[in-house]
Coordinates of C-alpha atoms in Angstrom, one line a residue:
Chain A
M1 CA -55.4 -13.4 12.0
D2 CA -55.1 -10.5 9.6
D3 CA -52.8 -10.1 6.6
D4 CA -50.1 -8.4 8.7
E5 CA -49.6 -11.5 10.8
R6 CA -49.3 -14.0 8.0
A7 CA -45.6 -14.7 7.4
L8 CA -44.3 -14.9 3.9
S9 CA -41.6 -17.2 2.6
P10 CA -38.0 -16.6 3.8
Q11 CA -37.1 -15.1 0.4
E12 CA -39.9 -12.6 0.7
M13 CA -39.2 -11.8 4.3
L14 CA -35.5 -11.1 3.5
R15 CA -36.5 -8.9 0.6
L16 CA -38.9 -7.0 2.9
I17 CA -35.9 -6.4 5.4
E18 CA -33.7 -5.1 2.6
Q19 CA -36.3 -2.8 1.1
Q20 CA -37.2 -1.4 4.5
E21 CA -33.5 -0.9 5.5
T22 CA -32.9 1.1 2.2
A23 CA -36.0 3.2 2.7
A24 CA -35.1 3.9 6.4
A25 CA -31.5 4.8 5.6
E26 CA -32.6 7.2 2.9
R27 CA -34.9 8.9 5.4
F28 CA -32.6 8.9 8.5
V29 CA -29.2 9.5 6.9
P30 CA -28.7 12.8 5.0
D31 CA -27.6 12.6 1.4
P32 CA -24.0 14.0 1.2
V33 CA -23.9 14.1 -2.7
P34 CA -25.4 17.7 -3.2
H35 CA -23.0 19.1 -0.6
F36 CA -19.9 17.6 -2.3
L37 CA -21.0 18.7 -5.8
A38 CA -22.0 22.2 -4.8
W39 CA -18.7 22.9 -3.0
G40 CA -16.8 21.2 -5.8
V41 CA -18.3 23.6 -8.4
A42 CA -17.8 26.6 -6.1
W43 CA -14.0 25.9 -5.6
L44 CA -13.4 24.8 -9.2
A45 CA -15.0 27.9 -10.7
G46 CA -13.9 30.4 -7.9
Y47 CA -10.3 29.3 -7.5
G48 CA -10.1 28.7 -11.3
A49 CA -10.9 32.3 -11.8
L50 CA -8.4 33.4 -9.2
F51 CA -5.8 31.1 -10.8
L52 CA -6.3 32.9 -14.2
H53 CA -6.0 36.2 -12.3
Y54 CA -2.7 35.4 -10.5
G55 CA -1.0 33.1 -13.1
L56 CA 1.8 30.8 -11.9
F57 CA 4.7 33.0 -12.6
G58 CA 3.4 36.5 -11.6
R59 CA 1.6 37.2 -15.0
P60 CA -2.2 36.7 -15.4
Y61 CA -3.3 34.1 -17.9
A62 CA -6.6 36.0 -18.6
P63 CA -7.7 39.6 -17.9
V64 CA -9.8 38.6 -14.8
P65 CA -9.9 41.3 -12.2
A66 CA -9.4 40.2 -8.6
W67 CA -12.8 41.5 -7.5
A68 CA -14.5 39.5 -10.3
A69 CA -12.7 36.3 -9.3
L70 CA -13.5 36.8 -5.6
T71 CA -17.1 37.6 -6.4
V72 CA -17.5 34.3 -8.3
L73 CA -15.8 32.4 -5.4
W74 CA -17.9 34.1 -2.7
V75 CA -21.3 33.9 -4.5
L76 CA -20.8 30.2 -5.3
M77 CA -19.6 29.5 -1.8
V78 CA -22.7 31.1 -0.3
A79 CA -24.9 29.1 -2.7
A80 CA -23.0 25.9 -1.6
L81 CA -23.5 26.8 2.0
V82 CA -27.3 27.1 1.5
I83 CA -27.4 23.8 -0.4
S84 CA -25.4 22.1 2.4
A85 CA -27.6 23.5 5.2
A86 CA -30.8 22.5 3.3
T87 CA -29.6 18.9 2.6
M88 CA -27.4 18.1 5.6
W89 CA -29.1 19.9 8.4
Q90 CA -32.5 18.0 8.2
L91 CA -34.6 20.4 10.3
R92 CA -37.6 18.3 9.7
S93 CA -36.0 15.0 10.5
P94 CA -38.1 12.8 12.8
V95 CA -35.0 11.5 14.5
R96 CA -34.1 12.7 18.0
G97 CA -31.1 11.8 20.1
P98 CA -27.3 11.7 20.1
S99 CA -27.1 12.0 16.2
Q100 CA -29.0 15.3 16.3
E101 CA -26.8 16.6 19.1
R102 CA -23.7 15.6 17.2
G103 CA -24.9 17.4 14.1
T104 CA -25.6 20.6 16.0
M105 CA -22.2 20.6 17.7
Y106 CA -20.5 20.0 14.3
G107 CA -22.5 22.8 12.7
L108 CA -21.4 25.1 15.5
S109 CA -17.8 24.1 14.9
W110 CA -18.0 25.4 11.3
A111 CA -19.4 28.8 12.5
L112 CA -16.6 29.1 15.1
G113 CA -13.9 28.0 12.6
F114 CA -15.0 30.8 10.2
L115 CA -15.3 33.3 13.1
G116 CA -11.5 32.6 13.6
V117 CA -10.8 33.0 9.8
W118 CA -12.6 36.3 9.7
T119 CA -11.0 37.8 12.8
V120 CA -7.4 36.8 11.8
G121 CA -8.0 37.8 8.1
I122 CA -9.4 41.2 8.9
R123 CA -6.8 42.0 11.6
F124 CA -3.7 41.0 9.6
G125 CA -4.9 41.2 6.0
Q126 CA -4.7 45.0 6.0
Q127 CA -0.9 44.9 6.6
L128 CA -0.1 42.7 3.6
P129 CA 0.3 43.3 -0.1
E130 CA -2.8 42.4 -2.2
A131 CA -1.8 39.0 -3.4
E132 CA -0.6 38.0 0.1
T133 CA -3.9 39.2 1.6
G134 CA -5.8 36.9 -0.8
L135 CA -3.5 34.0 0.0
L136 CA -4.0 34.6 3.8
W137 CA -7.8 34.4 3.4
A138 CA -7.7 31.5 1.1
G139 CA -5.1 29.6 3.1
L140 CA -7.0 30.2 6.4
S141 CA -10.4 29.2 5.1
M142 CA -9.2 26.1 3.3
M143 CA -7.2 25.0 6.4
T144 CA -10.4 25.4 8.4
V145 CA -12.4 23.4 5.8
A146 CA -9.8 20.7 5.7
M147 CA -9.7 20.3 9.5
L148 CA -13.5 20.2 9.7
Y149 CA -13.7 17.5 7.0
V150 CA -11.1 15.4 8.9
A151 CA -13.0 15.9 12.2
G152 CA -16.3 15.1 10.4
G153 CA -14.8 11.9 9.0
A154 CA -13.8 10.9 12.6
V155 CA -17.2 11.8 14.1
W156 CA -19.3 9.8 11.6
H157 CA -16.6 7.3 10.7
E158 CA -16.8 8.3 7.0
R159 CA -13.6 7.5 5.2
T160 CA -14.4 9.5 2.1
M161 CA -14.9 12.6 4.1
F162 CA -11.7 12.0 6.2
L163 CA -9.5 11.3 3.2
F164 CA -10.8 14.3 1.3
G165 CA -9.9 16.5 4.4
V166 CA -6.4 15.0 4.5
G167 CA -5.9 15.7 0.8
M168 CA -7.1 19.3 1.2
A169 CA -4.9 19.9 4.2
V170 CA -1.8 18.7 2.3
L171 CA -2.7 20.6 -0.9
N172 CA -3.5 23.8 1.1
A173 CA -0.1 23.6 2.9
A174 CA 1.8 23.1 -0.3
G175 CA -0.1 25.9 -2.1
V176 CA 0.4 28.4 0.7
M177 CA 4.2 27.7 0.6
A178 CA 4.3 27.9 -3.3
G179 CA 2.3 31.2 -3.6
P180 CA -1.1 32.6 -4.7
G181 CA -1.2 31.2 -8.3
W182 CA -0.2 27.7 -7.2
H183 CA -2.6 27.8 -4.3
A184 CA -5.5 28.8 -6.5
L185 CA -4.6 26.0 -9.0
L186 CA -4.3 23.3 -6.3
M187 CA -7.6 24.4 -4.7
A188 CA -9.4 24.5 -8.0
A189 CA -8.2 21.1 -9.3
G190 CA -7.6 19.2 -6.0
G191 CA -10.3 20.8 -3.8
G192 CA -12.9 21.6 -6.4
G193 CA -12.2 18.6 -8.7
G194 CA -11.7 16.3 -5.7
S195 CA -15.0 17.3 -4.2
I196 CA -16.8 16.7 -7.4
V197 CA -15.2 13.3 -7.8
A198 CA -16.0 12.4 -4.1
G199 CA -19.6 13.4 -4.7
L200 CA -19.8 11.2 -7.8
L201 CA -18.2 8.3 -6.0
L202 CA -20.6 8.7 -3.1
R203 CA -23.6 8.9 -5.5
R204 CA -22.5 5.6 -7.1
A205 CA -22.0 4.0 -3.7
R206 CA -25.5 5.1 -2.6
R207 CA -27.2 3.8 -5.7
R208 CA -25.7 0.4 -5.5
Chain B
M1 CA -39.0 -25.6 9.1
T2 CA -39.8 -22.0 10.0
S3 CA -41.0 -22.8 13.5
G4 CA -37.7 -21.7 15.1
L5 CA -38.2 -18.1 13.9
D6 CA -39.0 -15.5 16.5
P7 CA -42.9 -15.2 16.2
V8 CA -42.8 -11.6 17.4
I9 CA -40.8 -10.5 14.4
H10 CA -41.9 -13.2 12.0
A11 CA -44.9 -11.1 10.7
P12 CA -44.5 -8.7 7.8
A13 CA -45.7 -5.6 9.5
R14 CA -43.6 -6.0 12.6
L15 CA -40.6 -7.1 10.6
R16 CA -40.8 -3.8 8.7
V17 CA -41.2 -1.8 12.0
V18 CA -38.1 -3.6 13.5
A19 CA -36.0 -3.2 10.3
T20 CA -36.8 0.5 10.2
L21 CA -35.9 1.1 13.9
N22 CA -32.7 -1.0 13.5
A23 CA -31.6 1.6 10.9
L24 CA -31.4 4.3 13.6
R25 CA -28.1 4.8 15.3
E26 CA -27.8 3.4 18.8
G27 CA -29.3 5.9 21.3
D28 CA -31.5 7.7 18.7
T29 CA -35.3 7.6 18.7
V30 CA -37.8 8.4 16.0
T31 CA -41.2 10.3 16.4
F32 CA -44.3 8.2 16.1
P33 CA -45.6 10.2 13.1
G34 CA -42.2 10.0 11.4
L35 CA -42.2 6.2 11.8
R36 CA -45.8 6.0 10.6
D37 CA -45.0 8.0 7.4
L38 CA -42.0 5.9 6.7
L39 CA -44.0 2.6 7.0
G40 CA -47.1 3.9 5.3
M41 CA -49.3 2.3 8.1
T42 CA -52.3 3.8 9.9
A43 CA -51.7 5.1 13.4
G44 CA -54.0 2.5 14.8
N45 CA -52.3 -0.4 13.0
L46 CA -48.8 0.8 14.0
S47 CA -49.9 1.2 17.7
V48 CA -51.1 -2.4 17.8
H49 CA -47.8 -3.7 16.4
L50 CA -45.7 -1.4 18.6
G51 CA -47.7 -2.7 21.6
K52 CA -46.8 -6.3 20.8
L53 CA -43.1 -5.4 20.3
E54 CA -43.1 -3.4 23.6
D55 CA -44.6 -6.4 25.4
A56 CA -41.8 -8.5 24.1
G57 CA -39.3 -5.9 25.4
Y58 CA -38.1 -5.2 21.8
V59 CA -39.1 -1.5 21.6
E60 CA -39.1 1.3 24.0
I61 CA -41.8 4.0 23.8
T62 CA -41.3 7.3 25.4
K63 CA -44.1 9.7 25.8
T64 CA -43.2 13.3 26.6
H65 CA -44.3 16.9 25.8
R66 CA -42.9 19.6 23.7
G67 CA -44.5 22.7 25.0
R68 CA -48.2 21.6 25.2
T69 CA -48.1 19.0 22.4
P70 CA -47.6 15.4 23.4
V71 CA -44.9 13.6 21.5
T72 CA -44.1 10.0 21.3
Y73 CA -40.6 8.6 20.5
V74 CA -39.9 5.1 19.5
A75 CA -36.6 3.2 19.6
L76 CA -35.4 -0.4 19.5
T77 CA -34.1 -1.8 22.8
R78 CA -30.8 -3.7 22.9
R79 CA -32.9 -6.9 23.2
G80 CA -34.8 -5.9 20.1
R81 CA -31.6 -5.3 18.1
L82 CA -30.3 -8.7 19.1
A83 CA -33.6 -10.4 18.2
F84 CA -33.6 -8.7 14.8
E85 CA -30.0 -9.8 14.2
D86 CA -30.8 -13.4 15.2
Y87 CA -33.9 -13.3 13.0
T88 CA -32.0 -12.0 9.9
A89 CA -29.2 -14.6 10.5
E90 CA -31.8 -17.4 10.7
I91 CA -33.6 -16.3 7.6
R92 CA -30.3 -16.2 5.7
S93 CA -29.3 -19.7 6.9
L94 CA -32.7 -21.0 5.9
L95 CA -32.2 -19.7 2.4
D96 CA -28.6 -21.0 2.2
A97 CA -29.8 -24.4 3.3
A98 CA -32.6 -24.4 0.7
S99 CA -30.5 -23.4 -2.3
P100 CA -27.7 -25.7 -3.4
P101 CA -24.2 -24.0 -3.1
A102 CA -23.3 -22.2 -6.2
D103 CA -20.2 -23.8 -7.8
G104 CA -18.0 -21.8 -10.0

């Protein structure tokens, strides 16, 4: 009988179960914290800059040109996309099966969602005044993001993700109705700030 | 006292294997090298334990090919999941019985 076969005390066996479950969960389940933090920073800084550009009552709060604010938003969003793909996609995961298929389908739904945003934005954006074009793009993309978070929450039964999506959908609708400055403010504070808070809460839950 | 515990799982190495596989979502499988890395066991040692678990009907081992390379996937069967749940419940009840109830 080798060492592998010799049973330990119930306490030690239980500890072995708990240790192994934690190690396995870390390996099998992607860590969502970098994703939430990266998108939070992108929206907070990007929409924050747009908010300063638009102002709430038609006058800018700071001399930030639109192109500069949009550059901040887009560059940080691309960076966040790379971070999400690297941490959530798990190309080198040893797991095969329905989870992998579900992840692929969900990833595809993001690509299709943004294909819709681009086509509608390009087709109709040209016919609107500058501020309205910006709001069209921002409103469409945040609506898509909100719906995909809601759907993701349903697919993985993740309440944080679902509730965050619900919050974004409500803020986005309110912001689009209120105008570009308000929309930028709500997306920076609610979307960006909310995503950072969700990331920090998830990190605490994971470490417990 | 511990004689009622499932002897197939009541060995540290196999307990770790089963606890790891139990963390997979139902229907998912893990590659043999992936499982080996996670457990830090040698391939030979892991094969021996998987063989015993397979004999008990607790794990399912699927051998297939990706292109020309053979790949082996491992998953817990329904019976294996139930056995692990029973084992964990029994261990917990043993511990509860051994320690006096905390009063507060």
